[in-house]
Amino acid sequence: MQTPDITSVNHRQTGKILYWLGWSCTEIARHLERPVTTVHSWKDADGWKETAPVKKVNAALELRYIQLVMKEDKSGKDFKEIDLLGRQMERMARVGQYLNTGKEADLNPKIKNRNAAPKKRPKKNYFSPDAIQLITQQFHEQQFDYQRLWCEAGKHHRIRNILKSRQIGATYYFGREALVDGLDTGRNQIFLSASKAQAHVFREYVIQLAGVGDVELSGDPLHISTDDHDFTMYFLGTNSRTAQSYHGNLYLDEYFWIHKFLELRKVASGMAMHKRWRQTYFSTPSALTHDAYPFWNGQLFNRGRKKDKRVEVDISHAALAQGRLCDDGQWRQIVTVEDAVAGGCDLFDLDQLCLEYSPDEYANLLMCQFVDDSLSVFPLAEMMGCHVDSWEAWTDFKPFAARPMGSRPCWLGYDPSNGGDSQACVILVPPVVPGGKFRIVEKLRWHSNDFAEQAEAIRKLTQRYNITYMGIDTTGLGQGVYQLVKQFFPAVRAFNYSPEVKATLVLKAQDVIRHRRLEFDAGWNDVTQSFMAIKKTLTGSQQRLTYVSGRSEETGHADVAWATMHALANEPLEGSTARNRSILEIS
């Protein structure tokens, strides 16, 4: 039987294909030997002109496929084309389905099969080789000269001991260094700070650097893995009982502000006793009376040693500015703010700092000079008795909650600076029983001369805490804030300073602190410094004793201390929490 001509059995289909090939209706009619009106009726009825491209392709494939299938004598080339056309028709069918659903799996069945299989969870805290390369590259590129010196010293010396200026990026650098070292060597990293809250500053810097490699770190401690090894980064407070079992590189920051440092160091150094571990100590200076000073100047090494075994350690800036391996085995360096600027740090304006700080404060805060706290009303030793690890000690305090202390009554103290360029506000939680402990749970520093802004900030604190008492210094610029605050907190207490008022405030604070009734986070060095800045002096007439504090951007006019004392004043001098007002002068 002879195969019929496809064009003779389906003129309408043939006309449609020819139309899509660009033929006119007249040309199609002449070719098919059909009336032009018939061809036009086919075109309008079947929508030849409006047909989508996918359908045009499908129709052409179908026509050619039928023509080849109905061919009686097929060649090898015909069979190959039939196979190809079949696969193409299948593919076009998937395209049509995708256009209807928008699902990529309709285009590629393998996707559906892949999604049907059990999904593997991405590895937690995993760093790929590419991520490690990116992180390491940025770590080395973003260093100042003195940080590069720290990096080199860490490669060759087991103990680094650094005395530094404030705000030169030491915590930032060592957090990043520890991550890069762990990724390279697989060594554990241990961060030990005065409080767990302070230790978590390291953690934030580690997380930031991990983000360069598109790695999201989670957990505490951080358990990290690579293709070659696993390691752990620990972030600890000074609770030695929880730190003894860890081993790794040790970073101990702000050690000149840690209570009972020598006792802590015995435990801490044991965590890095093996020769493969590295110890790093760094801090800003506090007072000569701190028990860490013998560790810094080498006298701790000499204790119990015979004279011929003792060493002399030159701790002058001239000797240690470029870093030096000392005879007691420690690599020491002093980095002042001026050294940091010379080393490429462009974060400071030295001329402006000289205007903002008195010579003594500039020397202590920025030039690594220790202070003599013998004249301080609140010496360092007493203030360190107030230190606690707030994240561990205060179980009822939720710092990240909308209401950190819930409905617990709190007291607020506010103090403006004499120049109006800095104000301090503290939230004090009073004891629930007479003679109990006070807690500074929040401190704020503001830099604005706008009374309305200050009053609004205080109003928002009354929404965050259940404020039942508020004390404000109104001697000078605080008067404007007081008048606005009084509109929403009528019971606010105003302190109009005089030598007698200041003396009463100080006496009350001394009584509370000496009886260990005040607590604040051990990482809040500025609170300690603020109290230490208060000294006795005589009035201009040299007849009456009063109290003064120096000016600095770090401690203000001891404004955090005075703000705390304004809050403490709600408890009378005798220590009870009676409702009657104290003997303070109130305006």
Tab-separated table of C-alpha atoms in Angstrom, residues 82-238:
chain	number	residue	atom	x	y	z
A	82	ILE	CA	12.308	10.063	14.281
A	83	ASP	CA	14.276	9.429	17.510
A	84	LEU	CA	15.477	13.032	17.630
A	85	LEU	CA	11.998	14.407	16.968
A	86	GLY	CA	10.530	12.209	19.726
A	87	ARG	CA	12.998	13.537	22.273
A	88	GLN	CA	12.404	17.109	21.159
A	89	MET	CA	8.626	16.665	21.426
A	90	GLU	CA	9.104	15.350	24.981
A	91	ARG	CA	11.246	18.356	25.847
A	92	MET	CA	8.710	20.781	24.396
A	93	ALA	CA	6.001	19.099	26.439
A	94	ARG	CA	8.041	19.859	29.615
A	95	VAL	CA	8.438	23.468	28.490
A	96	GLY	CA	4.672	23.729	28.076
A	97	GLN	CA	4.127	22.282	31.539
A	98	TYR	CA	6.648	24.735	33.034
A	99	LEU	CA	4.816	27.653	31.412
A	100	ASN	CA	1.646	26.503	33.160
A	101	THR	CA	3.119	25.793	36.625
A	102	GLY	CA	6.339	27.816	36.861
A	103	LYS	CA	8.025	24.853	38.601
A	104	GLU	CA	11.622	24.240	37.590
A	105	ALA	CA	11.156	20.522	38.264
A	106	ASP	CA	8.820	20.359	35.246
A	107	LEU	CA	11.769	21.345	33.051
A	108	ASN	CA	14.241	18.949	34.647
A	109	PRO	CA	12.928	15.692	36.234
A	110	LYS	CA	16.291	15.266	37.968
A	111	ILE	CA	15.456	18.239	40.169
A	112	LYS	CA	12.322	16.516	41.403
A	113	ASN	CA	14.293	13.342	42.108
A	114	ARG	CA	16.981	15.329	43.878
A	115	ASN	CA	14.446	17.130	46.046
A	116	ALA	CA	12.730	13.854	46.846
A	117	ALA	CA	15.911	12.491	48.392
A	118	PRO	CA	16.634	13.162	52.095
A	119	LYS	CA	18.299	16.574	52.445
A	120	LYS	CA	21.679	16.830	54.123
A	121	ARG	CA	21.916	19.617	56.657
A	122	PRO	CA	24.769	22.044	56.060
A	123	LYS	CA	27.597	21.588	58.525
A	124	LYS	CA	27.287	23.911	61.487
A	125	ASN	CA	30.181	26.372	61.916
A	126	TYR	CA	32.040	24.828	58.975
A	127	PHE	CA	34.735	26.762	57.072
A	128	SER	CA	35.530	25.688	53.523
A	129	PRO	CA	39.041	26.170	52.074
A	130	ASP	CA	37.772	29.158	50.068
A	131	ALA	CA	36.271	30.761	53.173
A	132	ILE	CA	39.510	30.262	55.101
A	133	GLN	CA	41.477	31.887	52.313
A	134	LEU	CA	39.198	34.950	52.240
A	135	ILE	CA	39.239	35.338	56.031
A	136	THR	CA	43.000	34.933	56.335
A	137	GLN	CA	43.608	37.404	53.539
A	138	GLN	CA	41.434	40.097	55.117
A	139	PHE	CA	42.943	39.504	58.557
A	140	HIS	CA	46.460	40.195	57.290
A	141	GLU	CA	45.430	43.093	55.062
A	142	GLN	CA	43.549	44.976	57.802
A	143	GLN	CA	46.312	45.464	60.364
A	144	PHE	CA	48.150	48.461	61.724
A	145	ASP	CA	51.923	48.275	62.133
A	146	TYR	CA	51.796	47.524	65.869
A	147	GLN	CA	49.264	44.745	65.244
A	148	ARG	CA	51.596	43.202	62.683
A	149	LEU	CA	54.239	43.256	65.410
A	150	TRP	CA	51.863	41.411	67.735
A	151	CYS	CA	51.251	38.875	64.976
A	152	GLU	CA	54.977	38.210	64.498
A	153	ALA	CA	55.624	38.040	68.239
A	154	GLY	CA	52.917	35.411	68.556
A	155	LYS	CA	54.728	33.196	66.062
A	156	HIS	CA	57.984	33.196	68.054
A	157	HIS	CA	57.150	33.816	71.733
A	158	ARG	CA	54.911	31.817	74.033
A	159	ILE	CA	53.925	34.705	76.354
A	160	ARG	CA	52.976	38.173	75.142
A	161	ASN	CA	52.327	40.915	77.720
A	162	ILE	CA	51.075	44.215	76.314
A	163	LEU	CA	50.327	47.494	78.076
A	164	LYS	CA	48.203	49.621	75.798
A	165	SER	CA	46.270	52.820	75.286
A	166	ARG	CA	42.508	52.761	75.130
A	167	GLN	CA	40.655	52.205	71.879
A	168	ILE	CA	43.563	51.054	69.692
A	169	GLY	CA	41.844	47.833	68.574
A	170	ALA	CA	43.487	45.202	70.782
A	171	THR	CA	40.352	43.193	71.562
A	172	TYR	CA	39.322	43.477	67.913
A	173	TYR	CA	42.715	42.242	66.708
A	174	PHE	CA	43.169	39.350	69.130
A	175	GLY	CA	39.649	38.021	68.525
A	176	ARG	CA	40.398	37.872	64.796
A	177	GLU	CA	43.885	36.480	65.355
A	178	ALA	CA	42.478	33.636	67.444
A	179	LEU	CA	40.020	32.612	64.719
A	180	VAL	CA	42.686	32.631	62.010
A	181	ASP	CA	45.070	30.657	64.227
A	182	GLY	CA	42.392	28.064	64.983
A	183	LEU	CA	41.545	27.663	61.291
A	184	ASP	CA	45.237	27.216	60.496
A	185	THR	CA	46.420	25.012	63.359
A	186	GLY	CA	43.298	23.503	64.946
A	187	ARG	CA	44.304	24.864	68.366
A	188	ASN	CA	41.567	25.707	70.843
A	189	GLN	CA	41.221	29.386	71.791
A	190	ILE	CA	40.269	30.586	75.295
A	191	PHE	CA	39.192	34.156	76.072
A	192	LEU	CA	39.200	35.051	79.740
A	193	SER	CA	37.817	38.436	80.826
A	194	ALA	CA	36.665	40.133	83.987
A	195	SER	CA	33.108	39.114	83.113
A	196	LYS	CA	31.380	36.900	80.603
A	197	ALA	CA	29.716	39.957	79.065
A	198	GLN	CA	33.147	41.434	78.388
A	199	ALA	CA	34.424	38.131	76.979
A	200	HIS	CA	31.573	38.135	74.492
A	201	VAL	CA	33.025	41.259	72.896
A	202	PHE	CA	35.671	38.885	71.506
A	203	ARG	CA	32.897	36.620	70.258
A	204	GLU	CA	31.269	39.426	68.295
A	205	TYR	CA	34.539	40.215	66.520
A	206	VAL	CA	35.032	36.527	65.698
A	207	ILE	CA	31.532	36.330	64.236
A	208	GLN	CA	32.137	39.459	62.145
A	209	LEU	CA	35.306	38.041	60.612
A	210	ALA	CA	33.611	34.697	59.914
A	211	GLY	CA	31.036	36.605	57.893
A	212	VAL	CA	33.761	37.541	55.397
A	213	GLY	CA	33.755	33.880	54.380
A	214	ASP	CA	29.938	33.782	54.403
A	215	VAL	CA	29.960	31.593	57.533
A	216	GLU	CA	27.303	32.166	60.193
A	217	LEU	CA	28.662	31.120	63.568
A	218	SER	CA	26.398	30.105	66.442
A	219	GLY	CA	26.767	28.594	69.869
A	220	ASP	CA	28.677	29.310	73.058
A	221	PRO	CA	31.306	27.996	73.055
A	222	LEU	CA	31.900	28.018	69.308
A	223	HIS	CA	32.664	24.530	67.978
A	224	ILE	CA	34.301	25.061	64.578
A	225	SER	CA	35.268	22.570	61.876
A	226	THR	CA	37.320	22.608	58.687
A	227	ASP	CA	38.300	19.901	56.233
A	228	ASP	CA	41.462	19.278	58.275
A	229	HIS	CA	40.517	19.649	61.943
A	230	ASP	CA	38.018	20.793	64.574
A	231	PHE	CA	38.598	23.257	67.394
A	232	THR	CA	36.667	25.203	70.026
A	233	MET	CA	36.617	28.862	71.046
A	234	TYR	CA	35.669	29.467	74.700
A	235	PHE	CA	34.451	32.813	76.096
A	236	LEU	CA	34.747	32.871	79.884
A	237	GLY	CA	34.451	35.154	82.868
A	238	THR	CA	36.803	34.958	85.824
